[in-house]
Short mmCIF file of C-alpha atoms in Angstrom, two decimals:
data_model
loop_
_atom_site.label_atom_id
_atom_site.label_comp_id
_atom_site.label_asym_id
_atom_site.label_seq_id
_atom_site.Cartn_x
_atom_site.Cartn_y
_atom_site.Cartn_z
CA MET A 1 70.90 37.24 -15.90
CA LYS A 2 67.55 36.04 -14.64
CA VAL A 3 65.42 34.13 -17.15
CA LEU A 4 61.74 33.16 -16.99
CA VAL A 5 60.44 30.16 -18.94
CA ILE A 6 56.65 30.08 -19.18
CA GLY A 7 55.07 26.62 -19.15
CA GLY A 8 55.17 23.31 -17.34
CA GLY A 9 55.70 20.54 -19.90
CA GLY A 10 58.57 18.53 -21.31
CA ARG A 11 59.41 21.26 -23.82
CA GLU A 12 59.78 23.81 -21.03
CA HIS A 13 61.91 21.50 -18.88
CA ALA A 14 64.25 20.95 -21.85
CA LEU A 15 64.45 24.69 -22.65
CA ALA A 16 65.11 25.60 -19.00
CA TRP A 17 67.71 22.78 -18.69
CA LYS A 18 69.59 24.12 -21.72
CA ILE A 19 69.33 27.80 -20.76
CA ALA A 20 70.63 26.96 -17.26
CA GLN A 21 73.90 25.79 -18.84
CA SER A 22 74.75 29.35 -19.93
CA PRO A 23 77.51 30.94 -17.81
CA LYS A 24 75.51 34.18 -17.95
CA VAL A 25 72.55 32.71 -16.05
CA GLN A 26 71.95 33.59 -12.41
CA MET A 27 68.57 31.85 -12.10
CA VAL A 28 66.00 30.26 -14.40
CA PHE A 29 62.42 30.59 -13.17
CA VAL A 30 59.83 28.20 -14.62
CA ALA A 31 56.14 29.12 -14.38
CA PRO A 32 54.51 26.91 -13.27
CA GLY A 33 57.09 24.19 -13.98
CA ASN A 34 56.82 20.52 -13.05
CA GLY A 35 58.40 17.90 -10.81
CA GLY A 36 61.55 17.80 -12.92
CA THR A 37 62.17 21.54 -12.83
CA ALA A 38 61.43 21.46 -9.07
CA SER A 39 64.24 18.91 -8.61
CA ASP A 40 66.95 20.91 -10.44
CA LEU A 41 68.86 23.30 -8.15
CA ARG A 42 69.50 25.82 -10.97
CA LEU A 43 65.78 26.06 -11.74
CA LYS A 44 63.03 27.51 -9.55
CA ASN A 45 59.32 26.88 -10.04
CA VAL A 46 56.95 29.80 -9.53
CA PRO A 47 53.20 29.00 -9.26
CA ILE A 48 52.01 31.73 -11.64
CA GLU A 49 49.98 31.32 -14.84
CA GLY A 50 47.99 34.51 -15.56
CA VAL A 51 49.42 36.86 -18.20
CA GLN A 52 49.33 39.99 -16.01
CA ALA A 53 50.69 38.09 -12.98
CA LEU A 54 53.58 36.76 -15.08
CA ALA A 55 54.44 40.30 -16.22
CA ASP A 56 54.24 41.53 -12.61
CA PHE A 57 56.67 38.78 -11.56
CA ALA A 58 59.11 39.50 -14.40
CA GLN A 59 59.09 43.18 -13.52
CA ALA A 60 59.54 42.62 -9.78
CA GLU A 61 62.37 40.10 -10.25
CA LYS A 62 64.09 42.17 -12.97
CA VAL A 63 63.97 39.22 -15.38
CA SER A 64 66.25 39.85 -18.38
CA LEU A 65 64.49 37.49 -20.80
CA THR A 66 61.20 35.61 -20.82
CA VAL A 67 60.79 32.60 -23.12
CA VAL A 68 57.26 31.36 -23.86
CA GLY A 69 56.91 27.59 -24.17
CA PRO A 70 53.23 26.66 -24.81
CA GLU A 71 50.65 28.04 -27.18
CA ALA A 72 47.92 29.16 -24.73
CA PRO A 73 49.78 32.19 -23.27
CA LEU A 74 50.77 33.27 -26.79
CA ALA A 75 47.14 33.16 -27.91
CA ALA A 76 46.24 35.11 -24.76
CA GLY A 77 48.62 37.92 -25.76
CA VAL A 78 51.41 37.47 -23.21
CA VAL A 79 54.00 38.91 -25.62
CA ASP A 80 51.91 42.03 -26.20
CA VAL A 81 51.53 42.60 -22.44
CA PHE A 82 55.25 42.15 -21.73
CA ARG A 83 56.32 44.41 -24.60
CA ALA A 84 53.90 47.11 -23.48
CA ARG A 85 55.73 47.13 -20.15
CA GLY A 86 59.17 47.25 -21.77
CA LEU A 87 60.00 43.67 -20.80
CA ARG A 88 62.14 41.55 -23.14
CA ILE A 89 60.24 38.45 -24.24
CA PHE A 90 60.75 35.88 -26.98
CA GLY A 91 57.63 34.77 -28.82
CA PRO A 92 55.05 35.94 -31.36
CA THR A 93 52.42 38.56 -30.65
CA GLN A 94 48.79 37.53 -30.26
CA ALA A 95 48.10 38.49 -33.88
CA ALA A 96 51.09 36.53 -35.20
CA ALA A 97 50.20 33.52 -33.01
CA GLN A 98 47.03 33.08 -35.07
CA LEU A 99 49.21 30.92 -37.33
CA GLU A 100 48.61 28.26 -34.67
CA SER A 101 45.56 29.43 -32.74
CA SER A 102 43.39 29.44 -35.89
CA LYS A 103 43.66 26.69 -38.49
CA ALA A 104 41.43 28.74 -40.79
CA PHE A 105 43.68 31.81 -40.47
CA SER A 106 46.74 29.66 -41.15
CA LYS A 107 45.29 27.97 -44.23
CA ASP A 108 44.00 31.27 -45.65
CA PHE A 109 47.43 32.82 -45.04
CA MET A 110 49.21 29.98 -46.85
CA GLN A 111 46.83 30.17 -49.80
CA ARG A 112 47.22 33.96 -50.01
CA HIS A 113 51.02 33.80 -50.01
CA GLY A 114 51.47 30.77 -52.26
CA ILE A 115 52.84 28.43 -49.59
CA PRO A 116 52.35 24.77 -50.61
CA THR A 117 49.75 23.05 -48.44
CA ALA A 118 46.79 20.67 -48.70
CA LEU A 119 43.55 21.76 -50.39
CA TYR A 120 40.95 22.73 -47.78
CA GLN A 121 37.59 24.26 -46.93
CA THR A 122 36.35 25.75 -43.64
CA PHE A 123 32.89 25.06 -42.23
CA ALA A 124 30.85 26.36 -39.30
CA ASP A 125 27.71 24.57 -40.51
CA ALA A 126 27.71 20.84 -39.69
CA ALA A 127 25.38 19.88 -42.53
CA ALA A 128 27.63 21.55 -45.10
CA ALA A 129 30.69 19.84 -43.60
CA HIS A 130 29.00 16.43 -43.73
CA ALA A 131 27.96 17.03 -47.35
CA HIS A 132 31.55 17.95 -48.24
CA VAL A 133 32.81 14.65 -46.81
CA GLU A 134 30.20 12.69 -48.74
CA LYS A 135 31.24 14.44 -51.93
CA THR A 136 35.01 14.23 -51.40
CA GLY A 137 35.39 10.77 -49.86
CA VAL A 138 38.13 9.38 -47.65
CA PRO A 139 40.82 9.38 -46.40
CA ILE A 140 40.33 12.96 -45.30
CA VAL A 141 41.61 15.21 -42.51
CA ILE A 142 39.30 17.03 -40.07
CA LYS A 143 40.77 19.83 -37.92
CA ALA A 144 39.19 21.92 -35.19
CA ASP A 145 39.69 25.64 -35.82
CA GLY A 146 41.28 26.64 -32.53
CA LEU A 147 43.55 25.40 -29.76
CA ALA A 148 42.59 21.90 -28.63
CA ALA A 149 45.62 20.74 -26.60
CA GLY A 150 46.89 18.56 -29.44
CA LYS A 151 43.60 16.70 -29.85
CA GLY A 152 42.06 18.74 -32.66
CA VAL A 153 43.12 16.68 -35.69
CA VAL A 154 41.50 13.49 -36.97
CA VAL A 155 42.77 11.59 -40.00
CA ALA A 156 39.58 9.78 -41.01
CA ALA A 157 39.99 6.51 -42.89
CA THR A 158 36.23 5.97 -43.21
CA VAL A 159 33.28 8.25 -43.92
CA ASP A 160 31.77 7.33 -40.54
CA GLU A 161 34.97 8.46 -38.78
CA ALA A 162 34.88 11.75 -40.66
CA HIS A 163 31.24 12.40 -39.75
CA ALA A 164 31.90 11.53 -36.10
CA ALA A 165 34.89 13.90 -36.02
CA ILE A 166 32.81 16.76 -37.41
CA ASP A 167 30.08 16.22 -34.81
CA TRP A 168 32.67 15.92 -32.02
CA MET A 169 34.47 19.13 -32.99
CA LEU A 170 31.33 21.16 -33.69
CA GLY A 171 29.42 19.73 -30.71
CA THR A 172 26.50 18.61 -32.86
CA ASP A 173 26.14 15.07 -31.46
CA ALA A 174 24.13 15.25 -28.24
CA GLY A 175 25.33 11.79 -27.24
CA VAL A 176 29.04 12.66 -27.31
CA PRO A 177 30.79 15.30 -25.14
CA PRO A 178 32.18 17.95 -27.52
CA LEU A 179 35.90 18.49 -28.00
CA GLU A 180 37.22 21.24 -25.72
CA VAL A 181 38.47 23.94 -28.08
CA GLN A 182 39.58 27.53 -27.55
CA HIS A 183 37.72 28.73 -30.63
CA SER A 184 39.19 31.41 -32.86
CA ALA A 185 37.20 34.32 -34.26
CA GLY A 186 35.96 34.09 -37.83
CA SER A 187 35.75 36.87 -40.42
CA ASP A 188 32.63 38.13 -38.65
CA GLY A 189 34.59 38.54 -35.39
CA ARG A 190 32.62 35.84 -33.56
CA ALA A 191 34.39 32.90 -31.89
CA VAL A 192 32.20 29.99 -32.96
CA PRO A 193 33.05 26.32 -33.56
CA ARG A 194 34.53 25.71 -37.02
CA VAL A 195 36.26 22.84 -38.73
CA VAL A 196 38.84 22.87 -41.48
CA ILE A 197 38.54 19.87 -43.80
CA GLU A 198 41.65 19.06 -45.82
CA GLU A 199 42.72 16.63 -48.48
CA PHE A 200 44.82 13.73 -47.21
CA LEU A 201 48.47 14.01 -48.21
CA GLU A 202 50.70 10.97 -48.81
CA GLY A 203 54.31 10.97 -47.65
CA GLU A 204 56.45 11.15 -44.55
CA GLU A 205 55.99 13.74 -41.82
CA ALA A 206 58.84 15.80 -40.38
CA SER A 207 59.19 18.73 -38.00
CA PHE A 208 61.01 21.84 -39.20
CA ILE A 209 61.59 24.42 -36.47
CA VAL A 210 63.24 27.81 -36.83
CA ILE A 211 64.00 30.84 -34.67
CA ALA A 212 62.79 34.14 -36.16
CA ASP A 213 63.37 37.76 -35.11
CA GLY A 214 60.85 39.38 -37.46
CA ARG A 215 63.33 39.66 -40.35
CA ASN A 216 66.04 37.02 -39.94
CA VAL A 217 65.53 33.28 -39.57
CA LEU A 218 67.76 30.59 -38.09
CA PRO A 219 66.83 26.93 -38.69
CA LEU A 220 67.22 24.47 -35.84
CA ALA A 221 68.28 20.86 -36.33
CA THR A 222 65.62 18.80 -38.09
CA SER A 223 63.56 16.27 -36.17
CA GLN A 224 60.83 13.70 -36.55
CA ASP A 225 58.32 12.41 -34.02
CA HIS A 226 56.07 9.38 -33.63
CA LYS A 227 52.44 10.44 -33.23
CA ARG A 228 50.73 7.05 -32.89
CA ALA A 229 50.41 5.52 -29.44
CA PHE A 230 51.57 1.98 -30.20
CA ASP A 231 54.49 0.17 -31.84
CA GLY A 232 54.53 0.06 -35.61
CA ASP A 233 52.85 3.49 -35.82
CA THR A 234 49.47 2.04 -34.86
CA GLY A 235 46.78 3.15 -32.42
CA PRO A 236 45.34 6.60 -31.72
CA ASN A 237 47.12 9.86 -32.47
CA THR A 238 48.88 11.46 -29.51
CA GLY A 239 50.87 14.60 -28.83
CA GLY A 240 53.95 12.50 -29.61
CA MET A 241 55.37 9.28 -28.16
CA GLY A 242 59.00 9.99 -29.01
CA ALA A 243 61.26 11.82 -31.43
CA TYR A 244 64.75 11.91 -32.89
CA SER A 245 67.10 14.40 -34.51
CA PRO A 246 68.20 14.79 -37.25
CA ALA A 247 65.44 13.53 -39.58
CA PRO A 248 66.87 11.52 -42.52
CA VAL A 249 63.84 12.42 -44.65
CA VAL A 250 64.95 16.09 -44.62
CA THR A 251 67.80 15.79 -47.10
CA PRO A 252 69.89 18.88 -48.01
CA ASN A 253 67.67 19.35 -51.08
CA VAL A 254 64.46 19.09 -49.02
CA HIS A 255 65.93 21.47 -46.43
CA ALA A 256 66.67 24.07 -49.10
CA ARG A 257 63.16 23.71 -50.56
CA VAL A 258 61.52 24.09 -47.16
CA MET A 259 63.46 27.26 -46.45
CA HIS A 260 62.78 28.70 -49.92
CA GLU A 261 59.16 27.58 -50.43
CA ILE A 262 57.71 27.55 -46.90
CA ILE A 263 59.74 29.24 -44.15
CA GLN A 264 60.97 32.41 -45.88
CA PRO A 265 57.62 33.08 -47.64
CA THR A 266 55.92 32.73 -44.25
CA LEU A 267 58.21 35.29 -42.61
CA ASP A 268 57.90 37.60 -45.64
CA GLY A 269 54.11 37.14 -45.74
CA MET A 270 53.65 37.93 -42.06
CA ALA A 271 55.75 41.09 -42.44
CA LYS A 272 53.79 42.08 -45.56
CA ASP A 273 50.52 41.59 -43.64
CA GLY A 274 51.75 43.93 -40.92
CA ILE A 275 52.29 41.27 -38.26
CA PRO A 276 56.05 40.50 -38.26
CA TYR A 277 56.85 37.16 -36.71
CA THR A 278 59.27 36.78 -33.79
CA GLY A 279 59.59 33.48 -31.95
CA PHE A 280 59.92 29.78 -32.56
CA LEU A 281 58.10 28.76 -35.74
CA TYR A 282 57.33 25.08 -36.20
CA ALA A 283 56.28 23.88 -39.63
CA GLY A 284 54.75 20.41 -39.61
CA LEU A 285 55.67 19.03 -43.03
CA MET A 286 54.54 16.26 -45.32
CA ILE A 287 57.31 15.23 -47.71
CA ASP A 288 56.25 13.15 -50.69
CA ALA A 289 58.21 10.42 -52.48
CA GLN A 290 59.74 13.02 -54.83
CA GLY A 291 61.03 15.12 -51.92
CA ARG A 292 58.43 17.87 -52.35
CA PRO A 293 57.41 19.43 -49.01
CA LYS A 294 54.00 20.80 -48.09
CA ALA A 295 53.05 22.53 -44.84
CA LEU A 296 50.51 20.57 -42.82
CA GLU A 297 50.32 23.16 -40.06
CA PHE A 298 52.21 25.83 -38.18
CA ASN A 299 52.89 25.91 -34.46
CA CYS A 300 54.16 29.08 -32.81
CA ARG A 301 56.41 27.22 -30.40
CA MET A 302 58.90 24.40 -30.18
CA GLY A 303 57.48 20.92 -30.60
CA ASP A 304 57.13 18.42 -27.78
CA PRO A 305 58.80 15.86 -27.77
CA GLU A 306 61.02 17.24 -30.59
CA THR A 307 62.54 19.89 -28.30
CA GLN A 308 64.18 17.30 -26.07
CA PRO A 309 66.38 15.67 -28.78
CA ILE A 310 67.08 19.06 -30.40
CA VAL A 311 68.42 20.71 -27.22
CA MET A 312 70.47 17.60 -26.44
CA ARG A 313 72.33 18.17 -29.74
CA LEU A 314 72.67 21.97 -29.42
CA LYS A 315 76.21 23.01 -28.46
CA SER A 316 75.66 26.79 -28.72
CA ASP A 317 74.59 28.96 -25.79
CA LEU A 318 70.80 29.00 -26.20
CA LEU A 319 70.43 32.07 -23.99
CA ASP A 320 72.68 34.13 -26.29
CA VAL A 321 70.70 33.05 -29.35
CA LEU A 322 67.31 33.86 -27.80
CA VAL A 323 68.48 37.30 -26.62
CA HIS A 324 69.61 38.08 -30.18
CA ALA A 325 66.27 36.87 -31.52
CA ALA A 326 64.25 38.93 -29.03
CA ASP A 327 66.34 42.01 -29.86
CA GLY A 328 66.03 41.58 -33.64
CA THR A 329 69.75 40.95 -34.12
CA LEU A 330 69.71 37.32 -35.24
CA GLY A 331 71.46 38.05 -38.55
CA GLY A 332 74.92 36.47 -38.63
CA VAL A 333 74.26 34.15 -35.66
CA GLU A 334 75.25 30.53 -36.30
CA LEU A 335 74.42 27.42 -34.31
CA GLN A 336 76.81 24.62 -33.42
CA TRP A 337 75.44 21.08 -33.28
CA ASP A 338 76.62 17.79 -31.85
CA ARG A 339 77.05 15.51 -34.86
CA ARG A 340 75.56 12.59 -32.90
CA ILE A 341 71.96 11.41 -33.08
CA ALA A 342 69.57 12.28 -30.24
CA LEU A 343 66.51 10.14 -29.56
CA GLY A 344 63.78 10.54 -26.94
CA VAL A 345 61.23 7.99 -25.71
CA VAL A 346 58.04 9.26 -24.04
CA MET A 347 56.73 7.41 -20.99
CA ALA A 348 52.99 8.03 -20.75
CA ALA A 349 50.41 7.55 -18.01
CA ALA A 350 47.81 4.82 -17.86
CA GLY A 351 44.83 5.74 -20.05
CA TYR A 352 46.76 8.11 -22.31
CA PRO A 353 45.77 9.60 -24.74
CA GLN A 354 42.05 9.26 -23.97
CA VAL A 355 41.77 9.70 -20.18
CA PRO A 356 45.22 9.76 -18.55
CA ARG A 357 45.42 8.73 -14.91
CA LYS A 358 47.16 10.97 -12.37
CA GLY A 359 48.66 10.40 -8.94
CA ASP A 360 50.92 7.38 -9.51
CA ALA A 361 54.31 7.44 -7.73
CA ILE A 362 57.41 7.44 -9.97
CA THR A 363 60.50 5.52 -8.91
CA GLY A 364 63.95 4.81 -10.36
CA LEU A 365 64.71 8.33 -11.61
CA PRO A 366 68.34 9.50 -11.92
CA PRO A 367 69.52 12.71 -10.17
CA ALA A 368 68.48 15.94 -11.91
CA GLY A 369 70.85 18.66 -13.07
CA PRO A 370 72.02 20.82 -16.00
CA ASP A 371 74.81 18.44 -17.05
CA ALA A 372 75.88 19.47 -20.55
CA THR A 373 77.95 16.30 -20.98
CA ALA A 374 75.27 13.76 -20.05
CA GLU A 375 74.58 11.13 -22.71
CA ALA A 376 71.08 10.48 -21.34
CA VAL A 377 68.69 12.92 -19.65
CA VAL A 378 65.19 12.37 -18.29
CA PHE A 379 63.01 15.37 -19.10
CA HIS A 380 59.79 15.72 -17.11
CA ALA A 381 56.37 16.71 -18.48
CA GLY A 382 53.38 15.43 -16.49
CA THR A 383 55.02 15.21 -13.06
CA VAL A 384 54.58 16.97 -9.75
CA LYS A 385 56.57 16.85 -6.53
CA GLU A 386 54.44 16.04 -3.48
CA GLY A 387 56.01 15.56 -0.07
CA GLY A 388 59.37 14.66 -1.52
CA ARG A 389 57.89 12.12 -3.94
CA LEU A 390 57.43 12.52 -7.68
CA MET A 391 53.94 11.72 -8.91
CA THR A 392 52.32 11.56 -12.35
CA SER A 393 50.15 14.60 -13.15
CA GLY A 394 49.47 14.38 -16.89
CA GLY A 395 49.31 12.23 -20.01
CA ARG A 396 52.91 12.33 -21.17
CA VAL A 397 54.94 11.93 -18.01
CA LEU A 398 58.62 11.73 -19.02
CA CYS A 399 60.82 11.84 -22.11
CA VAL A 400 64.02 9.79 -21.73
CA THR A 401 66.48 11.26 -24.24
CA ALA A 402 69.92 10.00 -25.24
CA LEU A 403 72.78 10.73 -27.63
CA GLY A 404 74.56 8.14 -29.77
CA GLU A 405 76.88 7.78 -32.75
CA SER A 406 74.01 6.16 -34.67
CA VAL A 407 70.25 5.94 -34.34
CA LYS A 408 70.61 2.40 -32.99
CA VAL A 409 73.11 3.47 -30.33
CA ALA A 410 70.98 6.46 -29.28
CA GLN A 411 67.93 4.20 -29.18
CA GLN A 412 69.75 1.59 -27.07
CA ARG A 413 70.97 4.23 -24.60
CA ALA A 414 67.50 5.77 -24.25
CA TYR A 415 65.88 2.41 -23.49
CA GLU A 416 68.68 1.49 -21.06
CA ALA A 417 68.14 4.78 -19.20
CA LEU A 418 64.39 4.15 -19.20
CA ALA A 419 64.65 0.61 -17.77
CA PRO A 420 64.93 1.47 -14.03
CA ILE A 421 62.03 3.97 -14.13
CA ALA A 422 58.63 2.72 -13.05
CA PHE A 423 55.12 3.89 -12.23
CA ASP A 424 51.81 2.03 -12.25
CA GLY A 425 50.18 1.78 -15.67
CA MET A 426 53.13 3.30 -17.53
CA GLN A 427 53.16 2.85 -21.28
CA PHE A 428 55.77 3.58 -23.92
CA ARG A 429 56.67 2.49 -27.42
CA HIS A 430 59.51 0.06 -27.95
CA ASP A 431 60.39 1.16 -31.51
CA ILE A 432 61.09 4.91 -31.40
CA GLY A 433 63.43 5.71 -34.27
CA HIS A 434 62.48 2.72 -36.44
CA ARG A 435 61.87 4.92 -39.50
CA ALA A 436 65.31 6.52 -39.16
CA ILE A 437 66.98 3.13 -38.75
CA LYS A 438 65.22 1.87 -41.88
CA ALA A 439 66.16 5.03 -43.83
CA ARG A 440 69.83 4.71 -42.91
#
């Protein structure tokens, strides 16, 4: 079988690496891929990004399955285009992908279907949003209504921070460049800047990712990431500086509640609304001290860097599972997991997350390959191969991921594997997994 993985980040490298281990695979194409996928002989980068061009390629190459990694092609309707041509693809339709592409749609959906989440209001008018903050107080959460490459959420600890976030997201402060957002359409059909303002929830965050085929749902191993840039969970929010699996905070009781109160009602609600959901569904959770989960957000894809530890632990043939999911035959499928802990440490570029620097040479990398028995793997994200050299090309550059009998062992192995790797200005946290170690 030929498989196409759409995307070029760490999530896509990890998915392609795992799919390539299937004995049924002839070739895994990655579009556009990165320096890591370019270095793996069982993977082949193809420099294509447009939805129609991707469908043309899949048709010409007789690709058996396409797997969509990032959110932008989903929001652009890549699944709809492929299905219209009779091409097998795994991911939600453009309408279903609104669960991620529009925070307002997602919050309205959760409220309509009784899914526990934070209280919220949506604003297109800056003055009304500012007045709401003054009335409600802080801490408070400000979210851009649309795709913002992971930068569209601000947890404001002060009123001034909240006001600044509103102006930044709505573009109402002439002295500050506005946040780049792919705005979603409101109830009037117009795509205008909006913000969703939510109550601040106390607790511990966790990532809960499932595979859905429109009717059936299969939970993946739980995971937890570290959003803050610096040790001790300090500094600015990022797309994620590291992750581990499983997440101790998701106890068997919490897991059952999440499935019963959040995941299944979401799948049922989407079907009831006439937009059945097929694809990865990522629920970002806040779990309070009593073990009660609430949905912070939905993503219509695997998380990054959560994917890397999850696929390291997956023993089942991922290709088989995704074919079943794309064909609507997921019922009865079971996943086998390595009982060990997996932990990944992100190595980021100088200037990340504000203005990441590109073009620094990377040295000290191990050989690439789809080794299913490796205890440590370096997954690439923001890398590019130029003249035989690997260079940085984005904010999060690498995710060094390792398996271990305990969180401490997995952590030690990840940092040992990271030690020889170097590039100018590199930054990484030294305490990935500290919450799991404390919990255990």
